[in-house]
XYZ file of C-alpha atoms in Angstrom:
608
model
C 36.469 1.125 51.953
C 38.107 2.339 48.928
C 36.060 1.538 45.745
C 38.632 0.321 42.630
C 37.222 2.786 39.769
C 39.928 1.356 37.234
C 39.556 0.706 34.058
C 40.191 -2.625 34.703
C 37.382 -2.704 37.683
C 35.322 -1.957 34.925
C 35.695 -4.604 32.769
C 35.325 -6.908 35.476
C 32.105 -5.388 36.124
C 30.997 -5.596 33.156
C 32.405 -9.444 32.741
C 30.128 -10.223 35.998
C 27.205 -7.846 34.940
C 26.878 -10.831 31.877
C 27.248 -13.604 33.897
C 23.959 -11.836 35.757
C 22.117 -11.101 33.186
C 22.463 -13.670 30.536
C 21.398 -16.697 32.038
C 17.848 -14.826 33.553
C 16.822 -12.917 30.236
C 14.228 -13.716 28.002
C 11.579 -11.897 26.114
C 8.692 -13.206 24.570
C 8.155 -10.356 21.798
C 10.743 -11.330 19.651
C 10.762 -14.623 17.605
C 13.484 -15.926 19.750
C 12.802 -15.519 23.067
C 16.504 -15.967 23.979
C 17.432 -13.298 21.229
C 17.762 -10.879 23.935
C 20.607 -13.051 25.775
C 22.098 -12.867 22.487
C 22.176 -8.952 21.988
C 23.611 -8.479 25.884
C 26.357 -10.864 24.812
C 27.170 -8.799 21.988
C 26.656 -5.210 23.857
C 28.769 -6.811 26.951
C 31.240 -8.035 25.353
C 31.661 -5.207 23.356
C 31.511 -2.703 26.325
C 34.096 -4.687 27.805
C 36.407 -5.224 25.113
C 36.183 -1.230 24.070
C 37.027 -0.235 28.170
C 39.874 -2.502 27.560
C 41.023 -1.243 24.700
C 41.040 1.943 25.860
C 42.656 1.674 29.059
C 45.611 0.192 27.150
C 45.688 3.500 25.327
C 45.510 5.382 28.205
C 48.300 3.776 29.797
C 50.437 3.325 27.129
C 51.351 0.066 27.320
C 50.350 -3.808 27.322
C 50.384 -6.171 30.409
C 49.460 -9.675 30.556
C 49.802 -12.131 33.480
C 52.926 -14.069 34.535
C 51.463 -17.724 33.783
C 48.657 -17.081 31.672
C 50.672 -17.559 28.221
C 50.015 -21.518 27.727
C 45.813 -20.246 27.516
C 46.286 -16.700 26.759
C 48.116 -17.905 23.355
C 45.857 -20.766 21.668
C 43.049 -18.541 22.741
C 44.361 -15.520 21.533
C 45.011 -17.467 18.172
C 41.822 -19.104 17.615
C 40.517 -15.404 18.108
C 42.336 -14.603 15.509
C 41.844 -17.366 13.337
C 37.966 -17.372 13.366
C 38.537 -14.029 11.917
C 40.567 -14.429 9.270
C 38.765 -17.398 8.396
C 35.318 -15.150 8.341
C 37.101 -12.515 6.282
C 37.435 -15.094 3.773
C 34.555 -17.537 3.950
C 31.607 -17.525 1.530
C 27.977 -16.610 2.562
C 29.072 -14.117 5.401
C 25.790 -12.864 6.254
C 24.308 -15.858 7.252
C 27.511 -17.030 9.679
C 27.555 -13.844 11.152
C 25.900 -14.311 14.135
C 27.676 -17.894 14.529
C 31.024 -16.036 14.050
C 30.038 -13.012 16.452
C 29.312 -15.271 19.222
C 32.071 -17.405 19.070
C 34.367 -14.653 19.335
C 32.202 -13.555 22.505
C 33.145 -16.749 23.736
C 36.800 -16.648 23.665
C 37.171 -12.598 24.594
C 35.463 -14.194 27.796
C 38.086 -16.552 28.199
C 40.981 -13.563 27.247
C 39.512 -10.947 28.940
C 38.663 -13.180 32.432
C 42.881 -13.808 32.182
C 43.557 -10.076 31.602
C 41.484 -7.940 34.127
C 40.802 -10.582 37.291
C 43.252 -12.041 39.871
C 42.854 -14.919 42.445
C 40.985 -12.583 45.213
C 38.263 -11.717 42.696
C 37.449 -15.109 41.849
C 35.420 -15.788 45.311
C 33.439 -12.606 43.796
C 32.828 -13.657 40.256
C 32.028 -17.374 41.661
C 29.051 -15.885 43.724
C 27.933 -13.724 40.922
C 27.610 -16.513 38.940
C 25.701 -18.179 41.601
C 23.246 -15.187 42.047
C 21.754 -15.703 38.875
C 21.890 -19.549 39.096
C 19.402 -19.398 42.301
C 17.083 -17.344 39.814
C 17.422 -19.996 37.222
C 16.796 -22.670 39.653
C 13.620 -21.349 41.719
C 11.601 -20.364 38.205
C 12.575 -24.004 36.976
C 10.883 -25.195 39.909
C 7.407 -23.161 39.776
C 7.481 -24.180 36.066
C 7.730 -27.782 37.509
C 4.685 -27.022 39.896
C 2.932 -25.671 37.205
C 3.028 -21.944 38.439
C 4.986 -20.564 35.358
C 2.955 -17.073 34.706
C 4.112 -16.728 30.702
C 2.658 -17.595 27.846
C 5.213 -20.169 27.010
C 3.879 -22.318 29.881
C 4.513 -25.865 28.773
C 6.044 -25.176 25.930
C 8.193 -28.400 26.376
C 5.513 -30.244 27.600
C 6.444 -31.900 31.164
C 10.132 -30.729 30.749
C 11.268 -27.643 32.971
C 13.535 -24.907 30.975
C 13.198 -22.109 33.366
C 14.457 -18.876 31.521
C 17.041 -20.927 29.337
C 13.965 -21.462 26.800
C 15.362 -25.223 26.233
C 15.492 -27.878 28.839
C 18.744 -29.136 27.115
C 19.961 -25.994 27.543
C 18.854 -25.728 31.143
C 20.423 -28.893 31.849
C 23.686 -28.173 30.329
C 23.443 -24.766 32.404
C 22.751 -26.778 35.943
C 25.524 -29.232 35.419
C 27.878 -26.703 34.801
C 26.843 -24.799 37.906
C 26.674 -27.407 40.186
C 30.208 -27.999 41.606
C 30.963 -24.622 42.014
C 27.890 -24.394 44.453
C 28.941 -26.935 45.849
C 32.362 -25.367 46.380
C 30.560 -22.812 48.057
C 28.449 -24.910 50.166
C 32.105 -26.053 51.704
C 34.288 -22.861 51.790
C 34.772 -21.681 55.408
C 35.692 -18.534 54.663
C 31.878 -17.646 53.750
C 29.043 -16.892 56.419
C 27.892 -20.514 57.402
C 24.046 -19.623 56.656
C 24.900 -18.612 53.393
C 26.759 -21.834 52.672
C 23.245 -23.531 53.844
C 21.315 -21.534 51.503
C 23.517 -22.835 48.804
C 23.501 -25.982 49.620
C 19.812 -26.330 50.102
C 19.698 -24.833 45.955
C 22.117 -27.024 45.170
C 20.174 -29.987 45.948
C 16.873 -27.844 44.225
C 18.804 -27.937 41.371
C 18.979 -31.779 41.245
C 15.501 -31.868 41.228
C 15.475 -29.216 38.615
C 17.682 -30.982 36.447
C 16.033 -34.458 36.572
C 13.211 -32.555 35.227
C 14.241 -31.257 32.396
C 14.467 -34.513 30.820
C 17.982 -34.097 28.986
C 19.250 -37.942 29.263
C 22.811 -36.961 28.331
C 22.911 -34.497 31.318
C 21.634 -36.517 33.610
C 24.058 -39.315 33.257
C 26.667 -36.500 33.365
C 25.868 -35.084 36.103
C 26.426 -38.207 37.903
C 29.639 -38.785 36.678
C 30.437 -35.109 37.714
C 29.296 -35.484 41.218
C 31.427 -39.032 41.402
C 34.484 -36.977 40.208
C 34.180 -34.105 42.742
C 33.552 -36.461 45.353
C 37.344 -38.123 44.261
C 38.519 -35.296 44.083
C 37.319 -33.687 47.229
C 38.941 -36.947 48.834
C 42.637 -36.134 47.804
C 42.182 -32.054 47.655
C 40.474 -31.142 50.659
C 41.219 -31.326 54.471
C 40.149 -34.465 56.208
C 37.475 -32.690 58.025
C 35.914 -31.447 54.837
C 36.066 -34.699 53.252
C 33.125 -36.382 54.451
C 30.923 -33.352 54.059
C 32.093 -33.064 50.361
C 31.390 -36.658 49.666
C 27.811 -37.302 51.329
C 27.058 -33.746 49.679
C 27.798 -35.108 46.164
C 26.232 -38.078 47.062
C 22.971 -36.668 47.850
C 22.972 -34.524 44.830
C 23.752 -37.113 42.561
C 20.562 -39.431 43.987
C 18.173 -36.178 44.135
C 18.666 -36.180 40.235
C 18.429 -39.189 39.562
C 15.277 -39.775 41.867
C 13.466 -36.679 40.176
C 14.381 -37.749 36.519
C 11.588 -37.544 34.212
C 8.068 -36.800 34.817
C 7.766 -33.614 37.798
C 5.284 -32.841 40.331
C 2.771 -31.350 38.080
C 3.139 -33.375 34.598
C -0.005 -35.035 34.942
C -2.628 -34.079 31.742
C 0.772 -32.687 29.651
C 2.504 -34.147 26.492
C 5.869 -35.881 26.901
C 8.682 -34.725 24.834
C 11.057 -37.746 23.922
C 13.124 -36.487 21.682
C 16.015 -36.508 23.532
C 15.897 -39.762 25.597
C 18.732 -41.986 25.091
C 17.445 -44.535 22.370
C 16.255 -41.616 20.322
C 19.666 -39.961 20.830
C 21.714 -43.326 20.002
C 19.764 -43.195 16.642
C 20.149 -39.635 15.738
C 23.532 -38.488 16.801
C 26.094 -41.432 14.910
C 23.857 -40.598 11.238
C 24.281 -36.899 11.589
C 27.945 -37.505 12.757
C 28.374 -39.949 10.176
C 27.039 -36.496 7.492
C 29.195 -33.688 9.445
C 32.886 -36.068 8.764
C 31.609 -36.914 5.277
C 31.482 -32.673 5.335
C 34.776 -32.486 7.168
C 36.518 -34.803 4.761
C 35.754 -32.338 2.123
C 37.580 -29.155 3.460
C 39.323 -30.847 6.340
C 42.383 -28.290 6.872
C 41.037 -25.043 6.314
C 36.768 -25.527 6.818
C 33.872 -23.495 5.976
C 34.440 -20.144 8.418
C 33.140 -19.704 11.424
C 29.221 -20.051 12.284
C 28.858 -21.882 8.863
C 27.972 -25.552 9.400
C 24.030 -24.830 9.416
C 25.188 -23.822 6.081
C 26.652 -26.510 4.805
C 25.560 -29.504 6.440
C 21.843 -30.031 4.202
C 24.126 -30.812 1.529
C 25.765 -33.914 3.648
C 22.673 -34.683 5.454
C 21.632 -38.684 5.442
C 18.370 -39.668 4.132
C 17.769 -41.468 8.204
C 18.170 -38.382 9.935
C 15.085 -36.918 7.698
C 13.305 -40.056 8.577
C 14.364 -40.007 12.150
C 13.018 -35.804 12.614
C 10.193 -36.598 10.046
C 9.988 -33.571 9.195
C 11.281 -31.768 6.018
C 11.469 -28.331 6.472
C 14.053 -28.223 9.777
C 17.907 -27.781 9.549
C 20.249 -29.190 11.575
C 23.037 -26.391 13.380
C 25.033 -27.839 15.161
C 26.271 -31.648 15.133
C 25.942 -31.819 19.126
C 29.862 -32.401 19.585
C 32.165 -29.760 19.542
C 35.085 -31.414 18.455
C 33.386 -32.349 15.297
C 32.125 -28.668 14.888
C 35.326 -26.943 15.524
C 36.802 -29.012 12.846
C 33.667 -28.317 9.732
C 34.117 -24.758 10.445
C 38.108 -23.864 11.029
C 39.121 -27.111 9.674
C 42.244 -28.855 11.854
C 43.890 -25.366 12.531
C 40.534 -24.314 14.644
C 40.253 -28.201 16.345
C 43.707 -28.228 17.159
C 43.537 -24.796 18.728
C 40.881 -25.320 20.135
C 42.286 -28.774 21.871
C 45.229 -26.849 23.136
C 43.024 -24.121 24.583
C 41.014 -26.711 26.775
C 44.016 -29.042 27.079
C 46.070 -26.506 28.757
C 43.374 -25.421 31.319
C 42.699 -28.605 32.477
C 46.578 -29.578 32.534
C 46.821 -25.974 34.666
C 43.934 -26.562 36.767
C 45.078 -30.490 37.729
C 48.485 -28.943 38.526
C 46.556 -26.961 40.945
C 44.827 -29.388 42.124
C 47.183 -32.584 42.726
C 50.375 -31.603 40.776
C 53.342 -29.638 41.386
C 51.418 -26.658 42.096
C 49.164 -28.821 44.425
C 48.974 -27.403 48.397
C 48.425 -23.362 47.359
C 45.684 -21.535 48.094
C 41.966 -22.107 47.197
C 41.615 -25.582 46.789
C 37.805 -25.340 47.566
C 37.288 -23.031 44.717
C 40.094 -24.905 42.079
C 37.978 -27.529 42.797
C 34.671 -26.358 42.492
C 36.033 -24.654 38.910
C 38.148 -27.490 37.932
C 34.862 -29.665 38.128
C 32.794 -26.956 36.608
C 35.216 -26.986 33.442
C 35.052 -31.108 33.264
C 31.317 -31.041 33.120
C 31.213 -28.039 30.424
C 33.881 -30.335 28.522
C 31.585 -33.034 28.639
C 28.477 -31.337 27.899
C 30.086 -30.315 24.559
C 30.695 -33.752 23.467
C 27.079 -34.593 23.373
C 25.276 -31.666 23.060
C 24.828 -28.357 20.968
C 24.777 -26.151 24.375
C 28.560 -24.496 24.178
C 27.358 -23.070 21.038
C 24.444 -20.955 22.499
C 24.621 -17.985 24.646
C 23.833 -19.927 27.442
C 25.205 -21.661 28.903
C 28.043 -21.349 25.865
C 29.105 -18.113 27.502
C 29.346 -19.466 31.073
C 31.313 -22.144 29.890
C 34.070 -19.865 28.574
C 33.956 -17.717 31.446
C 34.304 -20.214 33.682
C 37.443 -21.860 31.919
C 39.087 -18.162 32.060
C 38.628 -17.905 35.879
C 39.935 -21.714 36.060
C 42.823 -19.662 34.405
C 43.204 -17.317 36.413
C 43.389 -19.368 39.474
C 45.564 -21.871 37.767
C 48.033 -19.463 36.807
C 48.192 -17.259 39.564
C 51.358 -16.487 41.101
C 51.521 -16.976 44.993
C 51.734 -13.044 45.548
C 51.043 -10.337 42.770
C 50.412 -11.572 39.478
C 54.137 -10.455 37.916
C 53.097 -9.196 34.222
C 55.182 -11.684 31.645
C 54.712 -8.898 28.768
C 54.593 -5.073 29.487
C 55.030 -3.814 26.271
C 55.106 -0.169 25.631
C 53.051 0.956 22.692
C 54.848 2.164 19.793
C 53.136 5.425 19.559
C 53.091 8.668 22.185
C 50.529 10.032 23.928
C 49.102 12.124 21.246
C 48.667 9.465 18.844
C 47.018 7.157 21.208
C 44.300 9.608 22.333
C 43.309 10.241 18.799
C 43.353 6.204 18.620
C 40.595 6.095 21.086
C 38.080 8.130 18.782
C 37.811 5.493 16.141
C 38.142 2.823 18.896
C 35.224 4.537 20.343
C 33.064 5.349 17.231
C 33.466 2.118 16.315
C 32.290 0.530 19.564
C 29.142 3.216 19.037
C 28.184 2.133 15.739
C 28.549 -1.932 16.320
C 26.427 -1.338 19.343
C 23.743 0.305 16.828
C 24.023 -2.816 15.051
C 22.908 -5.135 17.864
C 20.339 -3.031 18.725
C 18.844 -3.159 15.098
C 19.276 -6.756 14.676
C 17.302 -7.373 18.121
C 14.500 -4.983 16.627
C 14.792 -6.546 13.222
C 13.966 -10.400 15.451
C 10.834 -8.187 16.908
C 9.837 -7.312 13.361
C 10.691 -10.783 12.047
C 7.608 -12.219 14.681
C 5.237 -9.430 13.922
C 5.824 -10.010 9.974
C 4.974 -14.279 10.946
C 1.776 -13.060 12.372
C 0.578 -10.910 9.996
C 1.577 -13.683 7.348
C -0.496 -16.378 9.394
C -3.602 -13.779 9.384
C -2.995 -13.297 5.434
C -2.133 -9.688 6.107
C 0.386 -9.779 3.220
C 1.544 -6.624 2.545
C 1.992 -5.868 6.321
C 4.137 -9.094 6.548
C 6.218 -7.855 3.488
C 6.732 -4.524 5.003
C 8.072 -6.251 8.247
C 10.222 -8.829 6.369
C 11.957 -6.173 4.495
C 12.745 -4.182 7.746
C 15.105 -7.338 8.573
C 18.821 -6.088 9.243
C 21.586 -8.041 6.856
C 23.355 -10.286 9.107
C 20.537 -10.771 11.694
C 20.145 -14.253 13.094
C 16.756 -14.114 11.458
C 17.820 -12.658 7.834
C 17.919 -15.990 6.158
C 14.219 -16.990 7.384
C 12.747 -13.444 6.571
C 14.106 -13.498 3.099
C 12.831 -17.217 2.238
C 9.618 -16.502 4.494
C 9.041 -12.958 1.917
C 9.231 -15.563 -1.119
C 6.057 -17.768 0.260
C 4.184 -14.282 1.037
C 4.780 -13.551 -2.301
C 4.005 -16.688 -3.912
C 1.112 -17.282 -1.974
C -0.631 -13.447 -2.252
C 0.391 -14.047 -6.047
C -0.812 -10.637 -7.223
C 0.606 -9.800 -11.116
C 4.622 -10.005 -10.515
C 4.619 -11.305 -7.386
C 5.935 -14.934 -8.638
C 8.841 -13.416 -10.853
C 9.478 -11.482 -7.175
C 9.240 -14.517 -5.597
C 11.678 -16.345 -7.686
C 14.327 -13.245 -6.928
C 13.657 -13.879 -3.395
C 14.616 -17.373 -3.370
C 17.513 -16.621 -5.440
C 18.684 -14.096 -2.551
C 17.906 -17.151 -0.367
C 20.421 -19.327 -2.460
C 23.331 -16.576 -2.774
C 23.029 -16.513 1.538
C 22.435 -19.885 2.395
C 22.552 -22.569 -0.512
C 20.414 -25.002 0.525
C 18.033 -23.593 2.990
C 15.546 -25.671 3.855
C 12.989 -26.139 1.306
C 14.143 -22.992 -0.889
C 14.593 -25.562 -4.121
C 11.190 -26.893 -3.914
C 9.407 -23.060 -3.295
C 11.601 -21.735 -6.397
C 10.579 -24.579 -8.223
C 6.716 -23.886 -7.697
C 6.983 -20.356 -8.492
C 9.068 -21.181 -11.579
C 6.510 -24.168 -12.640
C 3.674 -21.808 -12.084
C 5.557 -18.911 -14.576
C 6.107 -22.019 -17.372
C 9.670 -21.754 -17.178
C 9.540 -25.703 -16.545
C 13.587 -26.553 -17.333
C 14.504 -24.041 -14.733
C 11.770 -25.628 -12.110
C 12.678 -29.263 -12.841
C 16.630 -28.513 -11.885
C 15.303 -26.697 -8.538
C 13.503 -29.977 -8.001
C 15.711 -32.064 -8.848
C 18.528 -30.105 -6.249
C 15.444 -30.554 -3.708
C 15.382 -34.210 -4.153
C 19.086 -34.537 -3.845
C 19.108 -32.920 -0.584
C 15.885 -34.686 0.688
C 15.437 -37.849 -1.510
C 12.177 -39.632 0.908
C 10.093 -36.795 0.447
C 7.561 -37.782 -2.024
C 6.487 -33.995 -3.504
C 9.882 -33.189 -5.072
C 9.529 -36.237 -6.926
C 5.665 -36.127 -8.111
C 6.638 -32.546 -9.489
C 9.450 -33.870 -11.368
C 7.341 -36.652 -12.839
C 4.362 -34.544 -13.851
C 7.099 -31.898 -15.334
C 9.396 -34.907 -17.342
C 6.073 -35.829 -18.766
C 5.112 -32.606 -19.865
C 8.751 -31.691 -21.417
C 8.136 -35.258 -23.515
C 10.790 -37.246 -20.944
C 8.616 -40.313 -20.550
C 11.994 -42.690 -19.281
C 12.555 -40.070 -16.735
C 9.138 -39.883 -15.603
C 8.242 -42.871 -14.853
C 11.809 -43.524 -12.540
C 10.572 -39.936 -10.844
C 7.334 -41.945 -10.176
C 9.017 -44.772 -8.723
C 11.030 -42.869 -6.385
C 7.980 -40.978 -5.382
C 6.404 -44.171 -4.124
C 9.510 -45.559 -2.273
C 9.901 -41.944 -0.615
C 6.482 -42.541 0.395
C 6.617 -45.730 1.583
C 9.777 -44.700 3.477
C 7.914 -41.906 5.152
C 5.111 -44.076 6.508
C 7.149 -47.131 7.850
C 9.278 -44.437 9.800
C 5.949 -42.380 10.885
C 6.266 -41.659 14.509
C-alpha cells in the first residue's frame, strides 16, 4: 500500500490529530484544566495552515473543489471580517483569545473543504469516534466514582469526563451520537466494529443523561427523532427498522439516566442548569445582550469582546440569580446573539449564510435533487450531527469553547465536503496560478515559516502563563505576596488569564500594603480598566485603594461606577454613604443609605 506524503495528506493528518487530541486532553497544573486544549488547537491549526500555505506556494497555484463555493465563500468572508474587526477593535489584548479561537474554528471548515475528499470521510469520522469512545468510558468511570484525578466530584453528581464541564460534555456527546449511529449502520465496516460502536453509543446516552444538562437532554431526544425520521426516507428498507430502533433505544437510555448516576449518593447536586433555572437566567441575559447589540447594531465590538462589553448591560436580575458579585458572563448562550454582538449584522449574516448553505447542501444530498448518491449513511450521520450542533449553539455557550466548538465546525466542514462532492474526482472551480515565479515563491516561504514559529512560541508562552497564574493564586492564598507578584508579572499579555492576573496583582498589592503598594495597586487597577473597562469588581477595588490613600473624590467616582454596574450590592452604597458624609454631601449620603438598605434587602430576599 502506497502512503500519500503530499502536503494535502499532511493537512488532513493534522486536522485528524486535532480531532483525537482536543476531546481527550486536559492538564491539572494550569488554572484552566482545558488550557491544554486551547494550546493544541492553536498549535495544530497553525501547523495545518502553514503546511497549506507552503504547499500552495510550492505548487504555484490555488485549487478549490468545484462545488464548495456556497460554503467556502461565507466561511472565508467571515474569517476576513473577524480579522478586520479585530484590527480596529478596542481592548485587543483582552479579546485576543476569543478572536483566535473563532478563527481556528472557521479554518477547520475551510481547510477541511480544501483538502478532504469524499473517500477520506469514513476515516475522519472514525478518528472522531475513536476519541469519543475514550471520553465516554472515562465519563462512565466518573459516574461509578472511580475518577483517579483530583478534580473528582468537582460538579457534584454531574459527570464531565475530559471536558472539564458537564454542559460541554453533553453538547459533545449530542454531536457525536448521530455519527456513532451512522457507523453502527454502515455495511462497509466489520460487523464486530459496528456492534462495539453501537454498544458505546448506548453507554454514551447514559453518560449524557448523567451530565444533568437539561437542554442537551431535550435536544438529544429531538435529534434521535430526526435521525429516525430521516432514516425512513434515506436508508434502504432493510436498514430502516434497525436505524429507528437504535435511535429509539438511545433516546430511552438517555431519559432513564437523566439525573443522578449510580455513584451519586453523598455528593451534592448542582441545579444551576436545570430548566427552571435556565428559564429565569437566559431571558434576562438575552435582554441585556439585545440592549448591547442595539447600541452597536451594524459592526459590533469585535470578535471575542462579548465578556468585555456585556457588564455595562447586565441586568440586576442576573446578578441576583447568580447570587455573586464577582462573576462575569462570558457568553450569552446563544450563538446568533453573540455573532451580532461581536461582528454586528455583517457577522450574523455571514454566519447564517455559512450554516444555511451547509444545511441546504446536506438536505439536497439527503432528500433533494442530489439524493440517491453515494454514502447515504455517512450523509445522514453528518447532517444530523450538524443539526445537533446548531441546536446546542442556540441555548448554550458550548460552541465558543475549544471542545465541543471545534468539533462542531469540523463536522460542518466534513458535511460540506460530502454535500459538495462530485460523483467522480472533484474538479477545481479555481486553479489560479500565483502571480509570481518560483524564486519569489520560495522566498515567501521564509516569512511564512518564521511567522508560524513565532506564533507557535507565543502559544506555548500563553500555556506556561496559565501555569504561572495558577501558582500565583496558590502563593496569594498562602500570603506569600512577593512570590505571587513575581508570577503574576510573568503572565504574557493576551493569554486567557492575563486580565485576571493584572486584577489579582492589584489585590495582592492592596492586601500587602507596604509603602507605595496602594499607589501601585491603583495603577494596576487602571491598567485592568484599560484592558477591560468593567472587569468584575475592579471599580470597587480601585475605590477602596483610593479611599485608603485619602483621594476621596476619585474614590467616589469609582464606587459610583461600581454601583451603576451592580446596584444590588450594598457595599459600594455603604462606601458612598460614608464618603458623601465625609465630603459634606448629606443629601447624597442619605440617598446612598437608602440604596444600601434596598440592595441588602433584595439580596437577602433572593438568597438561594
